[in-house]
Coordinates of C-alpha atoms in Angstrom, one line a residue:
Chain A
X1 CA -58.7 -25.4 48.7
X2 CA -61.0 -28.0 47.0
X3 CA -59.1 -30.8 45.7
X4 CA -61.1 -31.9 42.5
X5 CA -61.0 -35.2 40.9
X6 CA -57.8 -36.3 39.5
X7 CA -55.7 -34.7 41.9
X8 CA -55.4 -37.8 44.0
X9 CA -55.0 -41.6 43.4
X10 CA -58.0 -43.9 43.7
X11 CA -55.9 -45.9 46.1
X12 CA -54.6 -43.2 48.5
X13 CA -58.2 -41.7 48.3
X14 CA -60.0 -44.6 49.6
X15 CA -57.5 -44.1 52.5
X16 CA -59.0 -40.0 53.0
X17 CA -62.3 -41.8 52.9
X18 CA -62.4 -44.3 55.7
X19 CA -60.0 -41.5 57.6
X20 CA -62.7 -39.2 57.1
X21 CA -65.8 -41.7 57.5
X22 CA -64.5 -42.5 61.5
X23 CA -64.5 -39.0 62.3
X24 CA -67.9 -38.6 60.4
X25 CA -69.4 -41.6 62.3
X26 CA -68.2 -39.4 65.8
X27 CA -69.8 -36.3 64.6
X28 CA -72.8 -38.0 64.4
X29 CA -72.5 -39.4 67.6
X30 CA -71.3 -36.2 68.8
X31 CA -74.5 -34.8 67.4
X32 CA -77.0 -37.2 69.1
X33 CA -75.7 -36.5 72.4
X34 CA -74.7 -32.8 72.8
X35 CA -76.7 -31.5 69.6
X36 CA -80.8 -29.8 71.7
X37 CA -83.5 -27.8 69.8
X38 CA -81.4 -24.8 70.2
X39 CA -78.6 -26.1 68.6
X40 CA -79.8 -27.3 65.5
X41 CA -81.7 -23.4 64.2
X42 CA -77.2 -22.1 65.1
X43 CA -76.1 -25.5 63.1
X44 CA -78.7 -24.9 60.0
X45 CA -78.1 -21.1 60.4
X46 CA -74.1 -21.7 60.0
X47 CA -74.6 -24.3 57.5
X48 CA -76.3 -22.0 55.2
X49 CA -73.7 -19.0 55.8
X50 CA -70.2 -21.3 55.5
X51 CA -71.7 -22.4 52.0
X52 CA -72.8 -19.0 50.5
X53 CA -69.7 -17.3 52.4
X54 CA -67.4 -20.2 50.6
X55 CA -68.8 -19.1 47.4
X56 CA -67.2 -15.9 48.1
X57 CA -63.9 -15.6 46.6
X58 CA -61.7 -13.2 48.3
X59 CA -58.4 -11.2 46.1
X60 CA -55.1 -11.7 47.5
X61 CA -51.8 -11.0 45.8
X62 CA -50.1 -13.2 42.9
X63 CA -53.5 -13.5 40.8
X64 CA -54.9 -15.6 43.2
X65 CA -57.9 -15.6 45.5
X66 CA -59.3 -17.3 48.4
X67 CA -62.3 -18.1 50.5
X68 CA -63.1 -19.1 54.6
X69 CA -63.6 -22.6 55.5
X70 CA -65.6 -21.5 58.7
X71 CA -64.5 -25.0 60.3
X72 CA -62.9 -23.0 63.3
X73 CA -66.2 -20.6 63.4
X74 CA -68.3 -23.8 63.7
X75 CA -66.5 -25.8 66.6
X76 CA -65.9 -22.7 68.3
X77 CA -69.6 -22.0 68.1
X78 CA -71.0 -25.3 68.6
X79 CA -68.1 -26.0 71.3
X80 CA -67.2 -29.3 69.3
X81 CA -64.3 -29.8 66.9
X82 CA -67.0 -32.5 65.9
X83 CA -69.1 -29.8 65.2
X84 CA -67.2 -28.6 62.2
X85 CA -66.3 -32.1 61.1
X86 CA -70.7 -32.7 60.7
X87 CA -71.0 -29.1 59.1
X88 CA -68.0 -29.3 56.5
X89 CA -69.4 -32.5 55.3
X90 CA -72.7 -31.9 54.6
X91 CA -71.2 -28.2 52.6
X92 CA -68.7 -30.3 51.0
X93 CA -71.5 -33.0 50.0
X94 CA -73.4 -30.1 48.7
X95 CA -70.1 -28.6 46.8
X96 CA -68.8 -31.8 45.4
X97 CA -72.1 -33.0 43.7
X98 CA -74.1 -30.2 43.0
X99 CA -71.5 -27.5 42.2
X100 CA -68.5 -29.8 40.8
X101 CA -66.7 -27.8 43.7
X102 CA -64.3 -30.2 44.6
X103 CA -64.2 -34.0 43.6
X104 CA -66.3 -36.6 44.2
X105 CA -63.7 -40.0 44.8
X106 CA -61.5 -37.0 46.5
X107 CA -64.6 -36.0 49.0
X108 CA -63.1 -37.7 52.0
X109 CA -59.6 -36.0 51.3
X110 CA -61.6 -32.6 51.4
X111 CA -63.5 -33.3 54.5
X112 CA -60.4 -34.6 56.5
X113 CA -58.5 -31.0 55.6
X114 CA -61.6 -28.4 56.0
X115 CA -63.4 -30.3 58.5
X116 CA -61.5 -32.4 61.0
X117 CA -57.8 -30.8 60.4
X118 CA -59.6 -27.2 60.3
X119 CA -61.7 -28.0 62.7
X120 CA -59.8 -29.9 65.6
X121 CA -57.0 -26.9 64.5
X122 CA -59.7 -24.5 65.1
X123 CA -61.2 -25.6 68.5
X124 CA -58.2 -26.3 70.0
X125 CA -56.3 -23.7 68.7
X126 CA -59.0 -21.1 70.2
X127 CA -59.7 -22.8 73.6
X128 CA -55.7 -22.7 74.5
X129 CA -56.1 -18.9 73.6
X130 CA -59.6 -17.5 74.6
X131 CA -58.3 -17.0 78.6
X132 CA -54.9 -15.4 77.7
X133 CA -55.8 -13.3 74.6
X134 CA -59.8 -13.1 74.9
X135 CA -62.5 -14.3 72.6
X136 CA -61.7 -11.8 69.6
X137 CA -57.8 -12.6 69.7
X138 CA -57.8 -15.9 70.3
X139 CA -60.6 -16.1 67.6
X140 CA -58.8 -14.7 64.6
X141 CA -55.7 -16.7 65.6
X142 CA -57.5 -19.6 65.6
X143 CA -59.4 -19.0 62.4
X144 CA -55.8 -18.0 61.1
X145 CA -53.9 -21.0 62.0
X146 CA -56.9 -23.1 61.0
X147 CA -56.8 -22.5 57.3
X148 CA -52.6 -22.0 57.6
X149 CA -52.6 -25.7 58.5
X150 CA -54.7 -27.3 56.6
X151 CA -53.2 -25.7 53.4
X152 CA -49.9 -27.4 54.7
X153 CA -51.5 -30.7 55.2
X154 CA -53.4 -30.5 51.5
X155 CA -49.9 -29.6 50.2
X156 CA -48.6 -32.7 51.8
X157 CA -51.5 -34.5 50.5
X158 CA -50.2 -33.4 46.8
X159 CA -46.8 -34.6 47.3
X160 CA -48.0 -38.0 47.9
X161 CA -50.1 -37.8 44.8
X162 CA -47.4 -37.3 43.3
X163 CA -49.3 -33.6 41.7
X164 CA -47.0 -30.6 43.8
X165 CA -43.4 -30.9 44.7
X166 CA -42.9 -31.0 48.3
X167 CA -41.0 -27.8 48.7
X168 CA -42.1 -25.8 46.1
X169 CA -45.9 -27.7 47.8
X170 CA -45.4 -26.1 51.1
X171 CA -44.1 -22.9 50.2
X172 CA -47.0 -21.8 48.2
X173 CA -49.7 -23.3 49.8
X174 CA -48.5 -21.9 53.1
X175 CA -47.8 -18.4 51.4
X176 CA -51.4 -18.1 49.8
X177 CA -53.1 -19.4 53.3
X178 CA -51.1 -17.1 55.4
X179 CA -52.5 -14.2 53.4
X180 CA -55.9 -15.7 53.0
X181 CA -55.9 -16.5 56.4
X182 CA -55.8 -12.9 58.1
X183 CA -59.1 -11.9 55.8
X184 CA -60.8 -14.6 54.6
X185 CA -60.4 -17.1 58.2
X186 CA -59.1 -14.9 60.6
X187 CA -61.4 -11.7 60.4
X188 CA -65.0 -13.0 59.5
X189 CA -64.4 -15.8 62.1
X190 CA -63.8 -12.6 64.8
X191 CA -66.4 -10.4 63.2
X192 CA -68.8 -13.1 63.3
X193 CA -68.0 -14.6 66.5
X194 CA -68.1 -10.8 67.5
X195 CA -71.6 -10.3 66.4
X196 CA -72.8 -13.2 67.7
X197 CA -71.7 -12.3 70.9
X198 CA -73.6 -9.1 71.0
X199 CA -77.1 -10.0 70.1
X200 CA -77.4 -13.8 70.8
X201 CA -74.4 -14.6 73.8
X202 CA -76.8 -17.7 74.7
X203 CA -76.2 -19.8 71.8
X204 CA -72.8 -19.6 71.6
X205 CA -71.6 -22.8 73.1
X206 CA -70.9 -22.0 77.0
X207 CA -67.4 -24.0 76.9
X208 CA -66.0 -21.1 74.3
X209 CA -66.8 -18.4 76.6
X210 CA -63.1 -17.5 78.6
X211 CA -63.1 -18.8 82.3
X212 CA -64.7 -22.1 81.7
X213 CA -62.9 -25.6 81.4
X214 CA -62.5 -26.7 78.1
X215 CA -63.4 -31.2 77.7
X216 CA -63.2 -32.4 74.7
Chain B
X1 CA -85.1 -13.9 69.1
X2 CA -86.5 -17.7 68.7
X3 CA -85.7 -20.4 67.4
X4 CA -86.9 -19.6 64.2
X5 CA -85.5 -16.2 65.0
X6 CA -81.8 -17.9 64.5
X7 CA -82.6 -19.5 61.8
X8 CA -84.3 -16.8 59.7
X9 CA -81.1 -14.4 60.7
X10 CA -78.8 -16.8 59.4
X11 CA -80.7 -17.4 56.4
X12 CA -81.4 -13.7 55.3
X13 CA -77.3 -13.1 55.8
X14 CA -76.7 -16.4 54.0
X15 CA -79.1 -15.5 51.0
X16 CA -77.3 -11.7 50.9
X17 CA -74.6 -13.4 50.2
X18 CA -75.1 -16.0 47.8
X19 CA -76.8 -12.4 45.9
X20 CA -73.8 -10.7 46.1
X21 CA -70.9 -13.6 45.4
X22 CA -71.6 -13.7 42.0
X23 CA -70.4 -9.7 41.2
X24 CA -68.5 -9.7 44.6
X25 CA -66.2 -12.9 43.9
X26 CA -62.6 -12.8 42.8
X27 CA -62.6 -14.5 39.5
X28 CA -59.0 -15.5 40.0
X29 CA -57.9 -19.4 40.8
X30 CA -57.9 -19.9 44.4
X31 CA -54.4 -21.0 46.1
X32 CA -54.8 -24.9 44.9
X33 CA -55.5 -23.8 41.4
X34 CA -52.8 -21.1 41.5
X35 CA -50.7 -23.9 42.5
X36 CA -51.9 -26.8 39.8
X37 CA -51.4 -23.6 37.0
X38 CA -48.1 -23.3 38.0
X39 CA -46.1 -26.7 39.3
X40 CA -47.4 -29.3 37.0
X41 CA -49.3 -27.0 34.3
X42 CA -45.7 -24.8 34.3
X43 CA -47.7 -21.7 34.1
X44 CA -50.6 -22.5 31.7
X45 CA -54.4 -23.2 33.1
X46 CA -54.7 -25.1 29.6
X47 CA -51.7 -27.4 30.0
X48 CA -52.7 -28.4 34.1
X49 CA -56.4 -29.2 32.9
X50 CA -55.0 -31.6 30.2
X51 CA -52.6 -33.2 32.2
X52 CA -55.2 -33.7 35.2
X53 CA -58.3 -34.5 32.6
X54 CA -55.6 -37.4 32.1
X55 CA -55.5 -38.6 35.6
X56 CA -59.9 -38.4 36.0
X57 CA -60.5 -41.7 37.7
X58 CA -64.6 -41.0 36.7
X59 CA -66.5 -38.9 34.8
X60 CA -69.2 -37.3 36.8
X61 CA -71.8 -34.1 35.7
X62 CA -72.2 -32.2 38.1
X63 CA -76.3 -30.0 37.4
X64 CA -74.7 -26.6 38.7
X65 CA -71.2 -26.8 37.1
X66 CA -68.8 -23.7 39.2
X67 CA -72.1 -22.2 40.8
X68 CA -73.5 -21.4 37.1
X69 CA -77.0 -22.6 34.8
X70 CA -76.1 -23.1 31.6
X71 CA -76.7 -20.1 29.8
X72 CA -78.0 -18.1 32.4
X73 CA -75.4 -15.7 33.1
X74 CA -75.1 -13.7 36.1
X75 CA -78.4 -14.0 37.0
X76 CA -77.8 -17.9 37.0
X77 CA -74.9 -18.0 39.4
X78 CA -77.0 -16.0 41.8
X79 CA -80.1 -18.6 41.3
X80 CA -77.2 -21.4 41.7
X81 CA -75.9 -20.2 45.0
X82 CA -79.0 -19.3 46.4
X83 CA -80.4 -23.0 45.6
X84 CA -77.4 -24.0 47.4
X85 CA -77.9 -22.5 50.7
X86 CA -81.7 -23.2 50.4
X87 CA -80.4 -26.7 50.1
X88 CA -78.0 -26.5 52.9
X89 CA -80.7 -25.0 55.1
X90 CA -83.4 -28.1 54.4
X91 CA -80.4 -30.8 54.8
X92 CA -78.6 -29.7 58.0
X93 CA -82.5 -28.6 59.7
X94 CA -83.7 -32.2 58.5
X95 CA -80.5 -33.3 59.9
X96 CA -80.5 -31.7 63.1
X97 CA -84.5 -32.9 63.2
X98 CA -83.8 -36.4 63.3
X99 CA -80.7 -36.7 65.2
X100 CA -82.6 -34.3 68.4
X101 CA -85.8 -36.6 67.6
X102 CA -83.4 -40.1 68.2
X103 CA -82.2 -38.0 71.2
X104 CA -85.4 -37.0 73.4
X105 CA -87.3 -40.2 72.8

């Protein structure tokens, strides 16, 4: 779901820019208060995985394919939607100007979508779950509805940009995600979130664990 | 498991991946391509690259271009994605470093 250069006016750029440099600015903060020495090995280790695992196009129907953000995995993990919003950005630094994966004047664009939208979607999505459903459940939804929405919001992004029809925009978008969604988001956030769980419970963050209060 | 214990896990299931993207990967255009090929390029991946080439408010080279050395093949989009998460690893512990460094003293 990279938008690449092109895709979006300077103008209406420089507006995903400053969005996305606020919630940058509170990830760092977020990071220099809540972020110990056992957090930053879980953040480097993630880091590493969301980028290789984003290199790892999945087939869905329609000739088309798709990958996992790993936004909702993050915050989930990390027990920060601000979590995600520091870890997208440094992949989608990485992405944009080493790669050519995504655009460079469309950066900010990119990070508000995969890492506060998927993110906030994510951690809030999963903590409203994880006591009715349980951490697996509420886990895949969460990863789900994660990338659901922020294919919606990129498709409303296009229409502004004049690039996608709205309709024809939100239809699409949402109909690729959906189906991307359940393997690509859904699943390896579970499975990982899963295997996590089994061998390493403490470095999970404590607030994603059902029965505790969730504070932002 | 340490510290390190984390990290090296993550890093060894990072790097199997980066190995196996390259012959893994679906070569197909993800859902925002998909969609670029078919609304404004009206079903040709020719006619939406011309049309957004058009619109390219810079021009900017990217060294890895789509995960790939020029000329390298294969074995070149593994060495690209494995530099990448090498990369990620050094920026986000370098990161992490300075902001837990600001924090304790």
């Amino acid at each position: 779901m990279h938008i690449g250069d092109g895709l979006i006016p300077l103008g209406q750029s420089v507006i995903y820019w400053l969005i996305a440099l606020v919630f940058i600015v509170k990830s760092l903060e977020w990071a220099r208060k809540d972020m110990d020495e056992m957090k930053v090995p879980m953040l480097a280790a993630l880091a590493a995985g969301i980028f290789a695992i984003q290199a790892m196009n999945i087939p869905i129907p329609w000739g088309t394919s798709g990958h996992m953000m790993g936004a909702a995995l993050a915050a989930i993990i990390l027990g920060s939607p601000f979590a995600a919003v520091l870890l997208l950005t440094l992949v989608l630094v990485v992405q944009g100007v080493v790669f050519a994966d995504g655009g460079i004047t469309v950066m900010g664009a990119n990070i508000v979508n995969m890492g506060v939208v998927g993110g906030f979607i994510g951690f809030y999505s999963y903590n409203s779950l994880k006591n009715s459903i349980g951490m697996t459940a509420a886990s895949f939804a969460a990863g789900w509805l994660s990338i659901f929405i922020t294919a919606l919001v990129c498709a409303i992004q296009m229409y502004l940009a004049g690039t996608f029809p709205l309709r024809e925009g939100l239809l699409f978008m949402g109909l690729y995600h959906a189906v991307i969604g359940v393997v690509g988001e859904g699943a390896i956030t579970a499975i990982a979130l899963n295997r996590i769980m089994a061998v390493r419970p403490d470095v999970v963050s404590e607030k994603s664990v059902p029965g505790v209060g969730v504070a932002a | 498991m340490s510290k390190n214990g984390i990290i090296i896990a993550g890093a060894v299931t990072a790097i199997i991946i980066s190995v196996l993207a390259p012959f893994m990967a679906s070569s197909n255009p993800d859902g925002l391509d998909k969609n670029l090929i078919n609304l404004i390029g009206g079903g040709s991946e020719e006619h939406a690259e011309e049309i957004i080439g058009e619109r390219m408010p810079i021009e900017y080279n990217a060294p890895m271009p789509d995960y790939s050395i020029e000329g390298m093949g294969k074995p070149g989009e593994v060495g690209a994605i494995v530099a990448g998460t090498i990369l990620m690893l050094g920026i986000s512990l370098s990161l992490g470093k300075v902001l837990v460094k600001k924090q304790g003293t």
